[in-house]
XYZ file of C-alpha atoms in Angstrom:
94
model
C 34.256 4.765 -18.542
C 36.025 1.705 -17.149
C 39.075 2.635 -19.291
C 39.119 6.042 -17.800
C 38.921 4.657 -14.232
C 41.873 2.352 -15.032
C 43.907 5.306 -16.495
C 43.283 7.347 -13.296
C 44.274 4.336 -11.108
C 47.467 4.034 -13.164
C 48.389 7.716 -12.811
C 47.748 7.714 -9.102
C 49.792 4.518 -8.741
C 52.629 6.175 -10.732
C 52.712 8.997 -8.240
C 52.876 6.656 -5.348
C 55.607 4.741 -6.708
C 57.603 7.779 -7.584
C 57.010 9.136 -4.207
C 58.519 6.079 -2.547
C 61.247 5.909 -5.185
C 62.359 9.479 -4.229
C 62.773 8.621 -0.598
C 65.432 6.162 -1.402
C 68.834 7.587 -2.422
C 69.217 5.297 -5.405
C 65.540 6.026 -6.513
C 66.199 9.817 -6.134
C 69.433 9.450 -8.250
C 67.322 7.615 -11.032
C 64.501 10.133 -10.886
C 66.997 13.013 -11.046
C 68.691 11.476 -14.134
C 65.253 10.974 -15.848
C 64.378 14.583 -14.956
C 67.862 15.780 -16.476
C 67.099 13.733 -19.673
C 63.629 15.151 -19.969
C 64.879 18.706 -19.498
C 67.557 18.246 -22.102
C 64.867 16.768 -24.551
C 62.626 19.681 -24.010
C 65.468 22.119 -24.275
C 66.426 20.668 -27.618
C 62.750 20.814 -28.903
C 62.521 24.396 -27.775
C 65.768 25.322 -29.589
C 64.626 23.531 -32.799
C 61.301 25.364 -32.667
C 62.872 28.775 -32.249
C 65.319 27.959 -35.047
C 62.419 26.959 -37.340
C 60.362 29.941 -36.314
C 63.320 32.334 -37.200
C 63.785 30.559 -40.509
C 60.124 30.938 -41.301
C 60.126 34.636 -40.227
C 63.102 35.353 -42.712
C 61.024 33.628 -45.384
C 58.015 35.925 -44.555
C 59.926 38.836 -44.646
C 61.378 37.961 -48.019
C 57.848 37.313 -49.518
C 56.624 40.560 -48.177
C 59.549 42.317 -49.680
C 59.053 40.716 -53.094
C 55.155 41.457 -52.829
C 55.990 45.067 -52.213
C 58.280 45.140 -55.127
C 55.629 43.506 -57.441
C 53.188 46.336 -56.255
C 55.520 49.058 -56.958
C 56.410 47.611 -60.388
C 52.656 47.176 -61.311
C 52.036 50.908 -60.065
C 54.818 52.139 -62.387
C 53.655 50.122 -65.247
C 50.018 51.268 -64.795
C 51.251 54.992 -64.349
C 53.253 54.659 -67.646
C 50.371 53.138 -69.398
C 47.969 56.058 -68.273
C 50.673 58.569 -69.373
C 51.048 56.948 -72.800
C 47.307 56.789 -73.247
C 47.042 60.417 -72.398
C 49.746 61.316 -74.756
C 48.047 59.330 -77.632
C 44.757 60.924 -76.865
C 46.326 64.358 -76.917
C 47.911 63.606 -80.412
C 44.586 62.576 -81.710
C 42.742 65.669 -80.484
C 45.510 68.029 -81.846
């Protein structure tokens, strides 16, 4: 509980310091630079995430296509096996 209190005091103190820094032109410039770097970092992370998401989406589409092809091939093989069995049964009864 004591750690939580110190954590909250630290956050509140950080806001107070940032408020006073923002009033000074030099402090305002420093905070603007930090904000710009944070924005650049988050933009890069977002771009990397979207790129990875697109790559994964392409892989998923490829796997779906391969699975559909496998199902179709299995269906065709099963159909051929049923036809062959029917022909063999017909030959036995004739």
